[in-house]
mmCIF file of C-alpha atoms and ligand atoms in Angstrom:
data_model
loop_
_atom_site.group_PDB
_atom_site.id
_atom_site.type_symbol
_atom_site.label_atom_id
_atom_site.label_comp_id
_atom_site.label_asym_id
_atom_site.label_seq_id
_atom_site.Cartn_x
_atom_site.Cartn_y
_atom_site.Cartn_z
ATOM 1 C CA UNK A 1 1.282 -15.974 12.896
ATOM 2 C CA UNK A 2 1.935 -12.255 12.423
ATOM 3 C CA UNK A 3 -0.274 -9.853 14.318
ATOM 4 C CA UNK A 4 -2.529 -7.310 12.705
ATOM 5 C CA UNK A 5 -1.093 -4.013 13.853
ATOM 6 C CA UNK A 6 -2.962 -1.324 11.989
ATOM 7 C CA UNK A 7 -6.454 -1.901 10.652
ATOM 8 C CA UNK A 8 -6.100 1.035 8.266
ATOM 9 C CA UNK A 9 -3.235 -0.699 6.484
ATOM 10 C CA UNK A 10 -5.365 -3.720 5.625
ATOM 11 C CA UNK A 11 -6.321 -3.755 1.981
ATOM 12 C CA UNK A 12 -6.338 -5.878 -1.157
ATOM 13 C CA UNK A 13 -5.232 -4.189 -4.342
ATOM 14 C CA UNK A 14 -5.992 -5.820 -7.672
ATOM 15 C CA UNK A 15 -3.144 -5.378 -10.145
ATOM 16 C CA UNK A 16 -4.201 -4.908 -13.780
ATOM 17 C CA UNK A 17 -3.934 -8.332 -15.489
ATOM 18 C CA UNK A 18 -1.969 -9.487 -12.443
ATOM 19 C CA UNK A 19 -2.320 -10.688 -8.852
ATOM 20 C CA UNK A 20 -4.129 -9.635 -5.702
ATOM 21 C CA UNK A 21 -1.717 -7.743 -3.431
ATOM 22 C CA UNK A 22 -2.682 -8.162 0.214
ATOM 23 C CA UNK A 23 -1.435 -5.488 2.632
ATOM 24 C CA UNK A 24 -1.530 -5.298 6.431
ATOM 25 C CA UNK A 25 -0.317 -8.675 7.774
ATOM 26 C CA UNK A 26 -3.636 -10.373 7.044
ATOM 27 C CA UNK A 27 -3.553 -13.985 8.355
ATOM 28 C CA UNK A 28 -3.410 -16.475 5.463
ATOM 29 C CA UNK A 29 -4.651 -20.045 5.869
ATOM 30 C CA UNK A 30 -5.726 -22.962 3.730
ATOM 31 C CA UNK A 31 -9.119 -24.599 4.318
ATOM 32 C CA UNK A 32 -10.449 -27.841 2.954
ATOM 33 C CA UNK A 33 -14.132 -28.168 2.030
ATOM 34 C CA UNK A 34 -14.955 -31.467 3.706
ATOM 35 C CA UNK A 35 -18.209 -33.447 3.320
ATOM 36 C CA UNK A 36 -19.498 -34.761 6.660
ATOM 37 C CA UNK A 37 -22.722 -36.757 6.335
ATOM 38 C CA UNK A 38 -25.073 -34.533 4.357
ATOM 39 C CA UNK A 39 -23.388 -31.272 5.308
ATOM 40 C CA UNK A 40 -19.958 -29.701 4.875
ATOM 41 C CA UNK A 41 -17.221 -28.408 7.165
ATOM 42 C CA UNK A 42 -14.139 -26.260 6.635
ATOM 43 C CA UNK A 43 -11.083 -28.160 7.914
ATOM 44 C CA UNK A 44 -7.558 -26.760 8.261
ATOM 45 C CA UNK A 45 -5.172 -27.446 5.383
ATOM 46 C CA UNK A 46 -1.434 -26.940 5.040
ATOM 47 C CA UNK A 47 0.296 -24.083 6.830
ATOM 48 C CA UNK A 48 1.057 -21.084 4.647
ATOM 49 C CA UNK A 49 3.730 -18.443 5.296
ATOM 50 C CA UNK A 50 2.576 -15.290 7.100
ATOM 51 C CA UNK A 51 3.779 -11.994 5.658
ATOM 52 C CA UNK A 52 3.025 -8.310 6.006
ATOM 53 C CA UNK A 53 2.481 -8.015 2.241
ATOM 54 C CA UNK A 54 1.875 -10.862 -0.205
ATOM 55 C CA UNK A 55 0.629 -11.363 -3.759
ATOM 56 C CA UNK A 56 -1.896 -14.078 -4.542
ATOM 57 C CA UNK A 57 -2.161 -15.526 -8.031
ATOM 58 C CA UNK A 58 -5.267 -14.452 -9.946
ATOM 59 C CA UNK A 59 -4.494 -16.020 -13.353
ATOM 60 C CA UNK A 60 -4.473 -19.631 -12.119
ATOM 61 C CA UNK A 61 -1.121 -20.483 -13.729
ATOM 62 C CA UNK A 62 1.455 -19.698 -11.036
ATOM 63 C CA UNK A 63 4.003 -22.437 -10.295
ATOM 64 C CA UNK A 64 4.081 -21.296 -6.660
ATOM 65 C CA UNK A 65 0.367 -21.240 -5.728
ATOM 66 C CA UNK A 66 -1.360 -19.625 -3.987
ATOM 67 C CA UNK A 67 1.282 -16.929 -4.581
ATOM 68 C CA UNK A 68 1.963 -15.059 -7.814
ATOM 69 C CA UNK A 69 5.297 -15.868 -9.474
ATOM 70 C CA UNK A 70 4.945 -13.405 -12.351
ATOM 71 C CA UNK A 71 3.713 -16.058 -14.805
ATOM 72 C CA UNK A 72 0.650 -13.937 -15.670
ATOM 73 C CA UNK A 73 2.956 -11.833 -17.890
ATOM 74 C CA UNK A 74 3.981 -14.843 -19.965
ATOM 75 C CA UNK A 75 0.410 -15.914 -20.703
ATOM 76 C CA UNK A 76 -0.920 -12.399 -21.348
ATOM 77 C CA UNK A 77 -3.552 -12.927 -18.670
ATOM 78 C CA UNK A 78 -6.745 -10.975 -19.331
ATOM 79 C CA UNK A 79 -7.818 -10.060 -15.813
ATOM 80 C CA UNK A 80 -10.422 -7.468 -16.766
ATOM 81 C CA UNK A 81 -12.871 -6.865 -13.937
ATOM 82 C CA UNK A 82 -16.493 -7.207 -15.020
ATOM 83 C CA UNK A 83 -18.335 -7.383 -11.681
ATOM 84 C CA UNK A 84 -20.785 -4.741 -10.550
ATOM 85 C CA UNK A 85 -19.593 -2.386 -7.824
ATOM 86 C CA UNK A 86 -23.160 -1.829 -6.629
ATOM 87 C CA UNK A 87 -23.814 -2.621 -2.977
ATOM 88 C CA UNK A 88 -25.036 -6.030 -1.858
ATOM 89 C CA UNK A 89 -28.306 -4.599 -0.543
ATOM 90 C CA UNK A 90 -29.035 -3.200 -4.013
ATOM 91 C CA UNK A 91 -28.038 -6.338 -5.899
ATOM 92 C CA UNK A 92 -29.593 -8.947 -3.613
ATOM 93 C CA UNK A 93 -33.122 -10.345 -3.780
ATOM 94 C CA UNK A 94 -35.029 -10.538 -0.513
ATOM 95 C CA UNK A 95 -36.837 -13.819 0.001
ATOM 96 C CA UNK A 96 -39.504 -13.785 2.685
ATOM 97 C CA UNK A 97 -39.502 -16.744 5.079
ATOM 98 C CA UNK A 98 -41.840 -17.809 7.834
ATOM 99 C CA UNK A 99 -39.957 -16.204 10.739
ATOM 100 C CA UNK A 100 -36.781 -14.838 9.118
ATOM 101 C CA UNK A 101 -35.858 -13.694 5.599
ATOM 102 C CA UNK A 102 -32.974 -14.384 3.244
ATOM 103 C CA UNK A 103 -30.939 -12.053 1.056
ATOM 104 C CA UNK A 104 -29.455 -13.675 -2.048
ATOM 105 C CA UNK A 105 -27.236 -11.945 -4.607
ATOM 106 C CA UNK A 106 -26.733 -15.116 -6.708
ATOM 107 C CA UNK A 107 -22.922 -14.887 -6.591
ATOM 108 C CA UNK A 108 -22.334 -18.601 -6.205
ATOM 109 C CA UNK A 109 -18.847 -20.020 -5.580
ATOM 110 C CA UNK A 110 -20.157 -23.616 -5.370
ATOM 111 C CA UNK A 111 -19.047 -24.035 -1.762
ATOM 112 C CA UNK A 112 -22.233 -26.066 -1.052
ATOM 113 C CA UNK A 113 -22.674 -25.014 2.579
ATOM 114 C CA UNK A 114 -26.289 -24.175 1.660
ATOM 115 C CA UNK A 115 -26.826 -27.956 1.662
ATOM 116 C CA UNK A 116 -27.688 -29.208 5.140
ATOM 117 C CA UNK A 117 -29.067 -32.352 6.758
ATOM 118 C CA UNK A 118 -32.512 -30.748 6.736
ATOM 119 C CA UNK A 119 -32.538 -29.282 3.254
ATOM 120 C CA UNK A 120 -31.228 -26.210 1.483
ATOM 121 C CA UNK A 121 -31.057 -22.749 3.053
ATOM 122 C CA UNK A 122 -33.949 -21.438 0.912
ATOM 123 C CA UNK A 123 -36.247 -24.300 2.063
ATOM 124 C CA UNK A 124 -35.167 -23.819 5.683
ATOM 125 C CA UNK A 125 -36.114 -20.141 5.516
ATOM 126 C CA UNK A 126 -39.619 -21.169 4.465
ATOM 127 C CA UNK A 127 -39.830 -23.400 7.557
ATOM 128 C CA UNK A 128 -38.064 -20.922 9.856
ATOM 129 C CA UNK A 129 -40.927 -20.821 12.347
ATOM 130 C CA UNK A 130 -39.364 -24.071 13.647
ATOM 131 C CA UNK A 131 -36.358 -23.426 15.896
ATOM 132 C CA UNK A 132 -34.063 -26.108 14.492
ATOM 133 C CA UNK A 133 -34.745 -25.108 10.887
ATOM 134 C CA UNK A 134 -34.211 -21.441 11.767
ATOM 135 C CA UNK A 135 -30.861 -22.156 13.435
ATOM 136 C CA UNK A 136 -29.712 -24.238 10.473
ATOM 137 C CA UNK A 137 -30.836 -21.555 8.013
ATOM 138 C CA UNK A 138 -28.773 -18.935 9.858
ATOM 139 C CA UNK A 139 -25.751 -21.256 10.159
ATOM 140 C CA UNK A 140 -25.798 -22.326 6.522
ATOM 141 C CA UNK A 141 -26.181 -18.741 5.262
ATOM 142 C CA UNK A 142 -23.270 -17.654 7.448
ATOM 143 C CA UNK A 143 -21.111 -20.534 6.209
ATOM 144 C CA UNK A 144 -21.723 -19.540 2.596
ATOM 145 C CA UNK A 145 -18.395 -17.709 2.540
ATOM 146 C CA UNK A 146 -19.073 -16.381 -0.951
ATOM 147 C CA UNK A 147 -21.247 -13.844 0.846
ATOM 148 C CA UNK A 148 -24.152 -14.809 -1.398
ATOM 149 C CA UNK A 149 -26.644 -15.584 1.369
ATOM 150 C CA UNK A 150 -27.484 -13.458 4.413
ATOM 151 C CA UNK A 151 -30.189 -14.416 6.878
ATOM 152 C CA UNK A 152 -32.000 -11.339 8.168
ATOM 153 C CA UNK A 153 -34.631 -10.738 10.804
ATOM 154 C CA UNK A 154 -38.051 -9.407 9.827
ATOM 155 C CA UNK A 155 -36.712 -6.005 10.957
ATOM 156 C CA UNK A 156 -33.830 -6.326 8.479
ATOM 157 C CA UNK A 157 -31.070 -7.066 11.036
ATOM 158 C CA UNK A 158 -28.297 -9.292 9.673
ATOM 159 C CA UNK A 159 -28.154 -12.604 11.528
ATOM 160 C CA UNK A 160 -24.490 -13.424 11.089
ATOM 161 C CA UNK A 161 -21.341 -13.120 13.164
ATOM 162 C CA UNK A 162 -18.737 -10.568 12.175
ATOM 163 C CA UNK A 163 -15.586 -12.193 10.904
ATOM 164 C CA UNK A 164 -12.106 -10.907 11.743
ATOM 165 C CA UNK A 165 -9.890 -9.930 8.787
ATOM 166 C CA UNK A 166 -8.492 -13.091 7.203
ATOM 167 C CA UNK A 167 -7.703 -14.599 3.816
ATOM 168 C CA UNK A 168 -8.452 -18.283 3.234
ATOM 169 C CA UNK A 169 -7.349 -20.401 0.288
ATOM 170 C CA UNK A 170 -9.982 -23.062 -0.350
ATOM 171 C CA UNK A 171 -9.417 -26.577 -1.613
ATOM 172 C CA UNK A 172 -12.266 -28.796 -2.762
ATOM 173 C CA UNK A 173 -11.031 -32.405 -2.900
ATOM 174 C CA UNK A 174 -14.570 -33.795 -3.233
ATOM 175 C CA UNK A 175 -14.789 -32.152 -6.670
ATOM 176 C CA UNK A 176 -11.047 -32.656 -7.256
ATOM 177 C CA UNK A 177 -10.484 -28.923 -7.750
ATOM 178 C CA UNK A 178 -8.884 -25.959 -6.047
ATOM 179 C CA UNK A 179 -11.488 -23.426 -4.999
ATOM 180 C CA UNK A 180 -11.745 -19.678 -4.411
ATOM 181 C CA UNK A 181 -9.908 -17.179 -2.206
ATOM 182 C CA UNK A 182 -12.115 -16.182 0.720
ATOM 183 C CA UNK A 183 -11.745 -12.664 2.083
ATOM 184 C CA UNK A 184 -13.220 -12.128 5.541
ATOM 185 C CA UNK A 185 -13.638 -9.171 7.843
ATOM 186 C CA UNK A 186 -14.696 -6.290 5.577
ATOM 187 C CA UNK A 187 -11.297 -5.968 3.948
ATOM 188 C CA UNK A 188 -11.320 -3.266 1.292
ATOM 189 C CA UNK A 189 -10.801 -4.684 -2.210
ATOM 190 C CA UNK A 190 -9.566 -2.044 -4.638
ATOM 191 C CA UNK A 191 -9.978 -2.685 -8.351
ATOM 192 C CA UNK A 192 -7.253 -2.041 -10.919
ATOM 193 C CA UNK A 193 -9.063 1.227 -11.720
ATOM 194 C CA UNK A 194 -8.568 2.456 -8.134
ATOM 195 C CA UNK A 195 -12.272 2.175 -7.254
ATOM 196 C CA UNK A 196 -13.244 -0.117 -4.389
ATOM 197 C CA UNK A 197 -15.824 -2.869 -4.094
ATOM 198 C CA UNK A 198 -18.123 -2.781 -1.099
ATOM 199 C CA UNK A 199 -16.278 -4.269 1.929
ATOM 200 C CA UNK A 200 -18.142 -7.428 2.962
ATOM 201 C CA UNK A 201 -18.154 -9.679 6.003
ATOM 202 C CA UNK A 202 -17.058 -12.401 3.590
ATOM 203 C CA UNK A 203 -16.630 -12.760 -0.172
ATOM 204 C CA UNK A 204 -15.007 -15.124 -2.680
ATOM 205 C CA UNK A 205 -12.373 -14.020 -5.198
ATOM 206 C CA UNK A 206 -11.574 -15.934 -8.385
ATOM 207 C CA UNK A 207 -8.129 -17.537 -8.569
ATOM 208 C CA UNK A 208 -8.515 -19.820 -11.591
ATOM 209 C CA UNK A 209 -8.513 -16.835 -13.942
ATOM 210 C CA UNK A 210 -11.694 -17.972 -15.731
ATOM 211 C CA UNK A 211 -14.555 -16.228 -13.907
ATOM 212 C CA UNK A 212 -16.971 -14.204 -16.040
ATOM 213 C CA UNK A 213 -17.582 -12.004 -13.009
ATOM 214 C CA UNK A 214 -14.021 -11.025 -12.090
ATOM 215 C CA UNK A 215 -12.733 -10.399 -9.507
ATOM 216 C CA UNK A 216 -15.376 -12.598 -7.873
ATOM 217 C CA UNK A 217 -15.628 -16.373 -8.105
ATOM 218 C CA UNK A 218 -18.456 -17.712 -10.293
ATOM 219 C CA UNK A 219 -17.579 -21.429 -9.814
ATOM 220 C CA UNK A 220 -15.676 -21.595 -13.109
ATOM 221 C CA UNK A 221 -12.952 -23.541 -11.251
ATOM 222 C CA UNK A 222 -15.386 -26.478 -11.030
ATOM 223 C CA UNK A 223 -16.301 -26.381 -14.732
ATOM 224 C CA UNK A 224 -12.683 -26.053 -15.885
ATOM 225 C CA UNK A 225 -11.288 -28.553 -13.342
ATOM 226 C CA UNK A 226 -8.842 -25.967 -11.952
ATOM 227 C CA UNK A 227 -6.166 -27.514 -9.795
ATOM 228 C CA UNK A 228 -3.358 -25.351 -8.486
HETATM 229 S S1 FES B 301 -1.400 -13.689 -11.229
HETATM 230 FE FE1 FES B 301 0.758 -13.715 -11.240
HETATM 231 S S2 FES B 301 1.217 -15.787 -11.708
HETATM 232 FE FE2 FES B 301 -0.963 -15.760 -11.665
#
């Protein structure tokens, strides 16, 4: 796997009606959303080539997924970005729990890691005075790689680990679909208009081409049965 040499070179540039160009030797892996009992785990998928610069398909029609092969030109892909560039803290609701709180910006990628053996993250927050529930609430919020949920202390401190820069291609065999592109480690995502989205610890980009909240995933891949 290639090494990250210069943090300043790391960036994702969205090409107008085209792919995501990833710069800076960002490690690229495939992960499989795997049901285990009543919870989920990310398991390693196939090995993907490591490159200094690579382009990931955004239209969902490439014949060489997850990479762009130029097919977006043939289908006149409409990749218009419609998502808000406001910061997470502005967009998210704050839900008060017993011992810890939960931020929720409602950007769901249907990854389902908010489902745990002991209930959903929102319910666990309400019972977060109990140690096991609190731990599970923090874990499940952190594993929501869409970046939708963030567990926070009563003082407002984020209760999540900081991810290293990485790009992960998700597969969701349980739903028989291919899922989002996960971007970890506060990588800057620059829109086609040259303006950037807030760098996040983790976020989910659309790669089926159908999201109503481009460039972010809105679980359209599940509704349209997207399979790369
Ligand atoms: S974005 Fe280029 S083929 Fe899909």
